mmCIF file of C-alpha atoms in Angstrom:
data_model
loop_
_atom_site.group_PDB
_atom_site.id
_atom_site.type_symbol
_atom_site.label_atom_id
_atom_site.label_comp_id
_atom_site.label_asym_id
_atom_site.label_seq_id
_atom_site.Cartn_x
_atom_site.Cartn_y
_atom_site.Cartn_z
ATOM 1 C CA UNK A 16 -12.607 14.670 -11.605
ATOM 2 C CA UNK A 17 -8.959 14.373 -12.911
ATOM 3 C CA UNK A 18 -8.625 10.826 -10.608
ATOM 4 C CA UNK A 19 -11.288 9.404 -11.762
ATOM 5 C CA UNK A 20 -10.463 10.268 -15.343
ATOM 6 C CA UNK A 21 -7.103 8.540 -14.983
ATOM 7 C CA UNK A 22 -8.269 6.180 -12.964
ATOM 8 C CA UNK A 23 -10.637 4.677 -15.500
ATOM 9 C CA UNK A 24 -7.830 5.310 -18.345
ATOM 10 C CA UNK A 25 -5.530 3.162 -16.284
ATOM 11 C CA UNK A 26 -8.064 0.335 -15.817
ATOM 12 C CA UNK A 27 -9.267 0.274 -19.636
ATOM 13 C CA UNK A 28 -5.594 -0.045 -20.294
ATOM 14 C CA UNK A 29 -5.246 -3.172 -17.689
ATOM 15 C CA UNK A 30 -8.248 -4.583 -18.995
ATOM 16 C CA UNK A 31 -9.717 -3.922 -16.165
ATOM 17 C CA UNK A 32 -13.162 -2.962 -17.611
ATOM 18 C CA UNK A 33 -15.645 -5.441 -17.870
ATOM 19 C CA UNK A 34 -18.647 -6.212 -19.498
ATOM 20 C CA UNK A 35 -22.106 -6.527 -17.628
ATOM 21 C CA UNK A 36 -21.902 -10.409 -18.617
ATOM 22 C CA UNK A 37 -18.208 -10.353 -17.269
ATOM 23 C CA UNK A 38 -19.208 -8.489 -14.240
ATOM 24 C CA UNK A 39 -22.071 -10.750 -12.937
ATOM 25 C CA UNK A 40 -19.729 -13.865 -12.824
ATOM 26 C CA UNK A 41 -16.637 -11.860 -10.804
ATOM 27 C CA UNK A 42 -14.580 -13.381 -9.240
ATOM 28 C CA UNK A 43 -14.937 -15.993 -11.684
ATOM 29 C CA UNK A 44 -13.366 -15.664 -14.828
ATOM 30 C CA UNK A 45 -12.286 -17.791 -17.556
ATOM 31 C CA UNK A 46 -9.064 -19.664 -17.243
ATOM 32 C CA UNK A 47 -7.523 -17.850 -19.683
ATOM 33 C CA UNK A 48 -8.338 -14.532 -18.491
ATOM 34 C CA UNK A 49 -5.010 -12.106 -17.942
ATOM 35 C CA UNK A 50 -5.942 -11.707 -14.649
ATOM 36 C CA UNK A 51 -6.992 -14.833 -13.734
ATOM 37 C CA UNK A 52 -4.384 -15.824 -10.599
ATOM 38 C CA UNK A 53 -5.315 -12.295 -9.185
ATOM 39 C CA UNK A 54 -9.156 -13.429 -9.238
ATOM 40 C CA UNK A 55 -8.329 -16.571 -7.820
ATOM 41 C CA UNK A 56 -6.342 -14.486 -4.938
ATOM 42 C CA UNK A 57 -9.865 -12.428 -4.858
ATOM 43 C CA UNK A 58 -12.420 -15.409 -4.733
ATOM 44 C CA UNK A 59 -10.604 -16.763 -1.576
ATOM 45 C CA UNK A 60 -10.277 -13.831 0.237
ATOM 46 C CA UNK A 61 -14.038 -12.849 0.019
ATOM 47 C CA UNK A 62 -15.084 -16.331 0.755
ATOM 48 C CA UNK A 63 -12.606 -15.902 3.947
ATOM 49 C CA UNK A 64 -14.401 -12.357 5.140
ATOM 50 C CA UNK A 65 -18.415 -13.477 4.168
ATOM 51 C CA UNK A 66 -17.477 -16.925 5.895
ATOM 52 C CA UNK A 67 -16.564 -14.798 8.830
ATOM 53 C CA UNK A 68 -19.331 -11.973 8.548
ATOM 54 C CA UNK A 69 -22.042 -14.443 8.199
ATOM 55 C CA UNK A 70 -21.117 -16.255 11.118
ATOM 56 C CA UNK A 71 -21.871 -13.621 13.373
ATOM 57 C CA UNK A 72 -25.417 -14.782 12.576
ATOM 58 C CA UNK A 73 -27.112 -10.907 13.009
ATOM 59 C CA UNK A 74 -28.190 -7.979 11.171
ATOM 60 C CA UNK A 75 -25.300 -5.729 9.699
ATOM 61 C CA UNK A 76 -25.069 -2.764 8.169
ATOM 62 C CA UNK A 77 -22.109 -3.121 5.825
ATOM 63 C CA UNK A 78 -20.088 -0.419 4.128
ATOM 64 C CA UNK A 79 -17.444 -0.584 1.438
ATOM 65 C CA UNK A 80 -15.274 2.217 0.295
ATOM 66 C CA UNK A 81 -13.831 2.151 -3.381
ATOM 67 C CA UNK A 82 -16.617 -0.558 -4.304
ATOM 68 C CA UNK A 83 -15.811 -0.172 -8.111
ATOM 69 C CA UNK A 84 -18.054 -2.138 -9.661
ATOM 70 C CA UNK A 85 -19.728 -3.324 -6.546
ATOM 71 C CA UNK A 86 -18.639 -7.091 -7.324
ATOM 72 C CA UNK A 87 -17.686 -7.216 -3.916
ATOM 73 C CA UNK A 88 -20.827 -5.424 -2.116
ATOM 74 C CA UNK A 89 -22.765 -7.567 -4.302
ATOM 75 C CA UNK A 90 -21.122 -10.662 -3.045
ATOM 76 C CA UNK A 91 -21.607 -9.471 0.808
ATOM 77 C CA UNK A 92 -25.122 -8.470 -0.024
ATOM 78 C CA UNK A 93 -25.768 -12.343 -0.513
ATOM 79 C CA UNK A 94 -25.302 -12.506 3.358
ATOM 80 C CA UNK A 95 -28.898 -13.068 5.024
ATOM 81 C CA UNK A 96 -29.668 -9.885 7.044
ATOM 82 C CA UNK A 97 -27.097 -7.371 5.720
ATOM 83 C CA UNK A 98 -27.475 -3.973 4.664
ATOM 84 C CA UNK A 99 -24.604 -2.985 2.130
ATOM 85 C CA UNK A 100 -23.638 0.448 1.027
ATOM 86 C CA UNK A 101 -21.456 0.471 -1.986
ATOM 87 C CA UNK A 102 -19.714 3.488 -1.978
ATOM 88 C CA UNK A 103 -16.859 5.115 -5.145
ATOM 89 C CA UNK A 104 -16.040 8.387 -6.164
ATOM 90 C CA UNK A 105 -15.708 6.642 -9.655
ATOM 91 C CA UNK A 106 -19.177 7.253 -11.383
ATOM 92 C CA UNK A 107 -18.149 5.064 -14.505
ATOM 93 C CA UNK A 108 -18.012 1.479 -12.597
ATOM 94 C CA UNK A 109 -20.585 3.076 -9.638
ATOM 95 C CA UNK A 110 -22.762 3.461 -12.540
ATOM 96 C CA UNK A 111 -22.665 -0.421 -14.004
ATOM 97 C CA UNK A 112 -22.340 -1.697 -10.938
ATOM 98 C CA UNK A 113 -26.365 -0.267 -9.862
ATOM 99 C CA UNK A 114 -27.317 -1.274 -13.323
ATOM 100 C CA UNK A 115 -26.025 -5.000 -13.005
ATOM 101 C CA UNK A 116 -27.006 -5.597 -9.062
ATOM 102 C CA UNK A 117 -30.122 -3.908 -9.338
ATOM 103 C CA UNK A 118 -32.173 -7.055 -8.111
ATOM 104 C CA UNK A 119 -30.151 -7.268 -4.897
ATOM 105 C CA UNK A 120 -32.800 -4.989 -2.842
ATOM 106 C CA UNK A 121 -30.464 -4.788 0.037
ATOM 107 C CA UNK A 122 -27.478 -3.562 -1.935
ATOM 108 C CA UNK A 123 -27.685 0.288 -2.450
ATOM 109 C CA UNK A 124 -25.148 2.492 -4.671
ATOM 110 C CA UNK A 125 -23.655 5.899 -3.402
ATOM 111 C CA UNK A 126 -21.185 8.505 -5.177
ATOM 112 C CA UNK A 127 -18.795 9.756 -2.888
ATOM 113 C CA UNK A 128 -15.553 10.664 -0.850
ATOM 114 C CA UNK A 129 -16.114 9.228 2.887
ATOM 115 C CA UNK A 130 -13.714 12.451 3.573
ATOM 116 C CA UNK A 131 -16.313 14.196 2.478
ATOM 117 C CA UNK A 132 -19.093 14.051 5.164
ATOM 118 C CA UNK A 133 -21.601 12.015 2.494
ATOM 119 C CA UNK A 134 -22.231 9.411 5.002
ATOM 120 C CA UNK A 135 -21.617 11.356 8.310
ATOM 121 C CA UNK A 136 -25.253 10.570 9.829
ATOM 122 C CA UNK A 137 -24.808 6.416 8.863
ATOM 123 C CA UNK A 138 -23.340 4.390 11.256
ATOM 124 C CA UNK A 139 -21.925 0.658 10.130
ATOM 125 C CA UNK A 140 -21.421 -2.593 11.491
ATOM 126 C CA UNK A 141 -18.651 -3.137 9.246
ATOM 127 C CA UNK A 142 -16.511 -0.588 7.184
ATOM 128 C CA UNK A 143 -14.669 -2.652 4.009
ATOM 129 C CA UNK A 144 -11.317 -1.425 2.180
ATOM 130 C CA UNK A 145 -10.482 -4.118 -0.201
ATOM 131 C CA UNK A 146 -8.006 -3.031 -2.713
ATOM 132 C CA UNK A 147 -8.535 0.592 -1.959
ATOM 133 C CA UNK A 148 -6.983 1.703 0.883
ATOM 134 C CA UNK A 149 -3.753 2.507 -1.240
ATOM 135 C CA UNK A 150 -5.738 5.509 -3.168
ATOM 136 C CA UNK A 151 -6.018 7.527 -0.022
ATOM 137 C CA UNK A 152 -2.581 9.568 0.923
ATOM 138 C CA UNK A 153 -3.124 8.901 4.693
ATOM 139 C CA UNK A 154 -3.958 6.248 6.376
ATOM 140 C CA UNK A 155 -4.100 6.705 9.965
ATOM 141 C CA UNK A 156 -6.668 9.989 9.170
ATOM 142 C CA UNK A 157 -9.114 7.374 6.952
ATOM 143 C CA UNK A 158 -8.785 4.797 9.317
ATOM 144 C CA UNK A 159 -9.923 7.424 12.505
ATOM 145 C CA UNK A 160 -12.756 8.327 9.424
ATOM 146 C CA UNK A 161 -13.915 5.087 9.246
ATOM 147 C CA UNK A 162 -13.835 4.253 13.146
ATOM 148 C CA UNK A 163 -16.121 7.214 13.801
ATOM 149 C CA UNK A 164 -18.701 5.733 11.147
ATOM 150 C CA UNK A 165 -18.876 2.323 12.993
ATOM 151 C CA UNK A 166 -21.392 1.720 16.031
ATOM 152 C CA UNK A 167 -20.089 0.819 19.019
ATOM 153 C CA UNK A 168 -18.941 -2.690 18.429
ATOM 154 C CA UNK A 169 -18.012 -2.271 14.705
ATOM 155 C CA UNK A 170 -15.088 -3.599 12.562
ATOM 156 C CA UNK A 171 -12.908 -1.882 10.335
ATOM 157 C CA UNK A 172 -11.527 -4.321 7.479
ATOM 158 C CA UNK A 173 -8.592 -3.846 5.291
ATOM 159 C CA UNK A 174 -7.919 -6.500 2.531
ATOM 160 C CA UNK A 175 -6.336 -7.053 -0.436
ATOM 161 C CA UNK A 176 -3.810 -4.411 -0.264
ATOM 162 C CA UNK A 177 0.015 -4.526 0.704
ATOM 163 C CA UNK A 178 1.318 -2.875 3.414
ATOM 164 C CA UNK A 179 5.094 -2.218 3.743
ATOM 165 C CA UNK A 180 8.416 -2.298 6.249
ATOM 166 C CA UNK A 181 9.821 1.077 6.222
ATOM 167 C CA UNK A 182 13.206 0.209 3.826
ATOM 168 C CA UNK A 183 10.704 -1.101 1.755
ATOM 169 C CA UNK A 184 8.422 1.973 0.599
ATOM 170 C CA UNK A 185 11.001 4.216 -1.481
ATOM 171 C CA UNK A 186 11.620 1.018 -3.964
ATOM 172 C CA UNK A 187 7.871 0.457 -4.068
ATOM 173 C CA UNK A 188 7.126 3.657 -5.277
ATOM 174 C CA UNK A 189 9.914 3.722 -7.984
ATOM 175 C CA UNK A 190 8.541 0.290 -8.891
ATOM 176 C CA UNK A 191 5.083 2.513 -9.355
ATOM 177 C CA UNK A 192 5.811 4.972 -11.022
ATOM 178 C CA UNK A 193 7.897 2.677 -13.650
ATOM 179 C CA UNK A 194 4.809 0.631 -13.804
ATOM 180 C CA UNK A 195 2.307 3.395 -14.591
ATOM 181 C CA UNK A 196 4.912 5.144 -17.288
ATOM 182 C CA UNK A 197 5.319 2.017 -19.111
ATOM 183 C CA UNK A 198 1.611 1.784 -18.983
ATOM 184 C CA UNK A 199 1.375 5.066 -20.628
ATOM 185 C CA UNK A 200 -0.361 6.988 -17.846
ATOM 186 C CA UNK A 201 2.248 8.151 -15.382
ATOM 187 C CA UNK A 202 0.358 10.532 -13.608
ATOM 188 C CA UNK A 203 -1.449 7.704 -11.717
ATOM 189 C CA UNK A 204 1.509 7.102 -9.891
ATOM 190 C CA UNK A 205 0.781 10.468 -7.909
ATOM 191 C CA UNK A 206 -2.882 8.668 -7.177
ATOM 192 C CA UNK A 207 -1.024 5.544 -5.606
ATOM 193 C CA UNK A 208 0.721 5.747 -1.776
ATOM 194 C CA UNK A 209 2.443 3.342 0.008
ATOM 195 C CA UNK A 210 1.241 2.505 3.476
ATOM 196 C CA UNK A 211 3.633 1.123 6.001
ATOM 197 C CA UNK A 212 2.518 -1.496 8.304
ATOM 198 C CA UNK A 213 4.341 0.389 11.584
ATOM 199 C CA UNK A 214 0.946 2.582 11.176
ATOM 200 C CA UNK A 215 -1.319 0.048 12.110
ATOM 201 C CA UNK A 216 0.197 -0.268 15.679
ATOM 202 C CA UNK A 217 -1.466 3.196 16.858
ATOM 203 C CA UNK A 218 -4.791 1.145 16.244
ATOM 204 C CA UNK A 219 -6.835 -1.913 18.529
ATOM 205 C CA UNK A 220 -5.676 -4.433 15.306
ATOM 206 C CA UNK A 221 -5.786 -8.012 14.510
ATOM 207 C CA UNK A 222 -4.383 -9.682 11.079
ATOM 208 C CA UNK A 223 -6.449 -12.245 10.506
ATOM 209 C CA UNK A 224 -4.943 -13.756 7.517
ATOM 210 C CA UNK A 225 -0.846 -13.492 7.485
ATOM 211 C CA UNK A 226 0.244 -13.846 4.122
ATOM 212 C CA UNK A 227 3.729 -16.018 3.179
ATOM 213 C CA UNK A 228 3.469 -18.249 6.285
ATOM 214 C CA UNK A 229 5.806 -21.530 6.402
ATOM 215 C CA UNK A 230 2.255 -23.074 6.584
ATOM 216 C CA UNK A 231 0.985 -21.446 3.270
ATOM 217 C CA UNK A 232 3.960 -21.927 1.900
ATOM 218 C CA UNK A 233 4.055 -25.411 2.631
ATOM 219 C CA UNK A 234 0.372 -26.070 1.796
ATOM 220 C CA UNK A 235 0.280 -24.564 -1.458
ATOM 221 C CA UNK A 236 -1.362 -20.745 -0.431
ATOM 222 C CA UNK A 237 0.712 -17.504 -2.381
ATOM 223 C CA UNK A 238 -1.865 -14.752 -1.287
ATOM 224 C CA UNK A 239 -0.189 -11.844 -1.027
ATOM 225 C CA UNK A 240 -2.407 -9.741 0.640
ATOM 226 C CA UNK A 241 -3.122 -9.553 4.386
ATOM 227 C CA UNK A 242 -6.773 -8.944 6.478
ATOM 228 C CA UNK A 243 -6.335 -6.741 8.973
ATOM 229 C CA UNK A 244 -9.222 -5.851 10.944
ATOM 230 C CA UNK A 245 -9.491 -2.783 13.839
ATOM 231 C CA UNK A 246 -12.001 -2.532 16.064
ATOM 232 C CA UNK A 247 -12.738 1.054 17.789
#
């Protein structure tokens, strides 16, 4: 698949590839890792969605879309009574990511496109996008996806990604594509889209972390990214 072949390109190039040894620890990584601050931004926003998960204190059935290498399913699969799906259309990571976790015995690996119908008789308690959601062209159609996958009372959550004001998006995706040429794969930048935060009003939504508050601001916190969660 030509996305996943650029894809992986693009991340070996980022030095975003990591070694079983490497991949066990994530999020934690040396201090002198390249990408430590973004890790840092990582570690606190999965310790903000398992604190939240596991204090619902019941059985879920936990999906994640564009697991990668399932660092993040593996850390939700640490919550007592869940049932995580990790789920990629990127075989490479997919791959390492069942060879490393393959202890957890309620963390389970699938190849796929959600588009796709692979999962269309599983229901979830919880349907995670976490640095994904910008791979898919449109978002309102994966979000209505994803809510028809989640039982009655499920939750839809979308972290680590940024969502954009309107005047915003053209400069974004110049900023993109200028990225991705001077990384030396510039077709990626047709793989990457821009979501604006209007979008999210057609849904039952709540943004449970608000990045760039006066608080945050004041008490130290730069994360970038917002949690947005939508219920059905």
């Amino acid at each position: 698949m030509l996305f996943e072949k650029k894809y992986v390109f693009t991340r070996s190039l980022e030095s975003r590839i990591y070694t079983d040894a490497e991949l066990i620890r994530l999020p934690e990584v040396d201090v002198e890792h390249c990408h430590y601050k973004e890790w840092m931004i990582r570690k606190r926003s999965v310790r903000r969605l398992t604190a939240y998960l596991a204090a619902k204190r019941r059985p879920l059935e936990i999906l994640e879309i564009g697991c990668g290498n399932g660092w993040l399913s593996h850390q939700l699969a640490g919550i007592p009574g869940t049932e995580v799906t990790a789920m990629d259309i990127n075989f490479t990571e997919l791959q390492q990511g069942a060879r490393v976790f393959s202890d957890d015995p309620n963390l389970h690996f699938v190849q796929g496109d959600i588009r796709s119908g692979v999962l269309a008789d599983s229901l979830f308690d919880c349907i995670l996008l976490a640095a994904s959601i910008q791979y898919f062209p449109s978002l309102k159609k994966t979000i209505y996806k994803c809510l028809s996958q989640l039982t009655p009372d499920g939750e839809l959550h979308i972290m680590d990604t940024i969502f954009y004001q309107p005047w915003e998006i053209a400069e974004a995706r110049q900023r993109t594509t200028a990225y991705y040429t001077a990384l030396g794969c510039p077709e990626m930048a047709d793989f990457y889209f821009h979501h604006c935060a209007n979008e999210l009003q057609s849904f039952h939504h709540e943004v449970k972390f608000k990045p760039h508050t006066l608080l945050k601001k004041l008490i130290g916190i730069r994360d970038p990214f917002p949690w947005v969660l939508i219920r059905k």
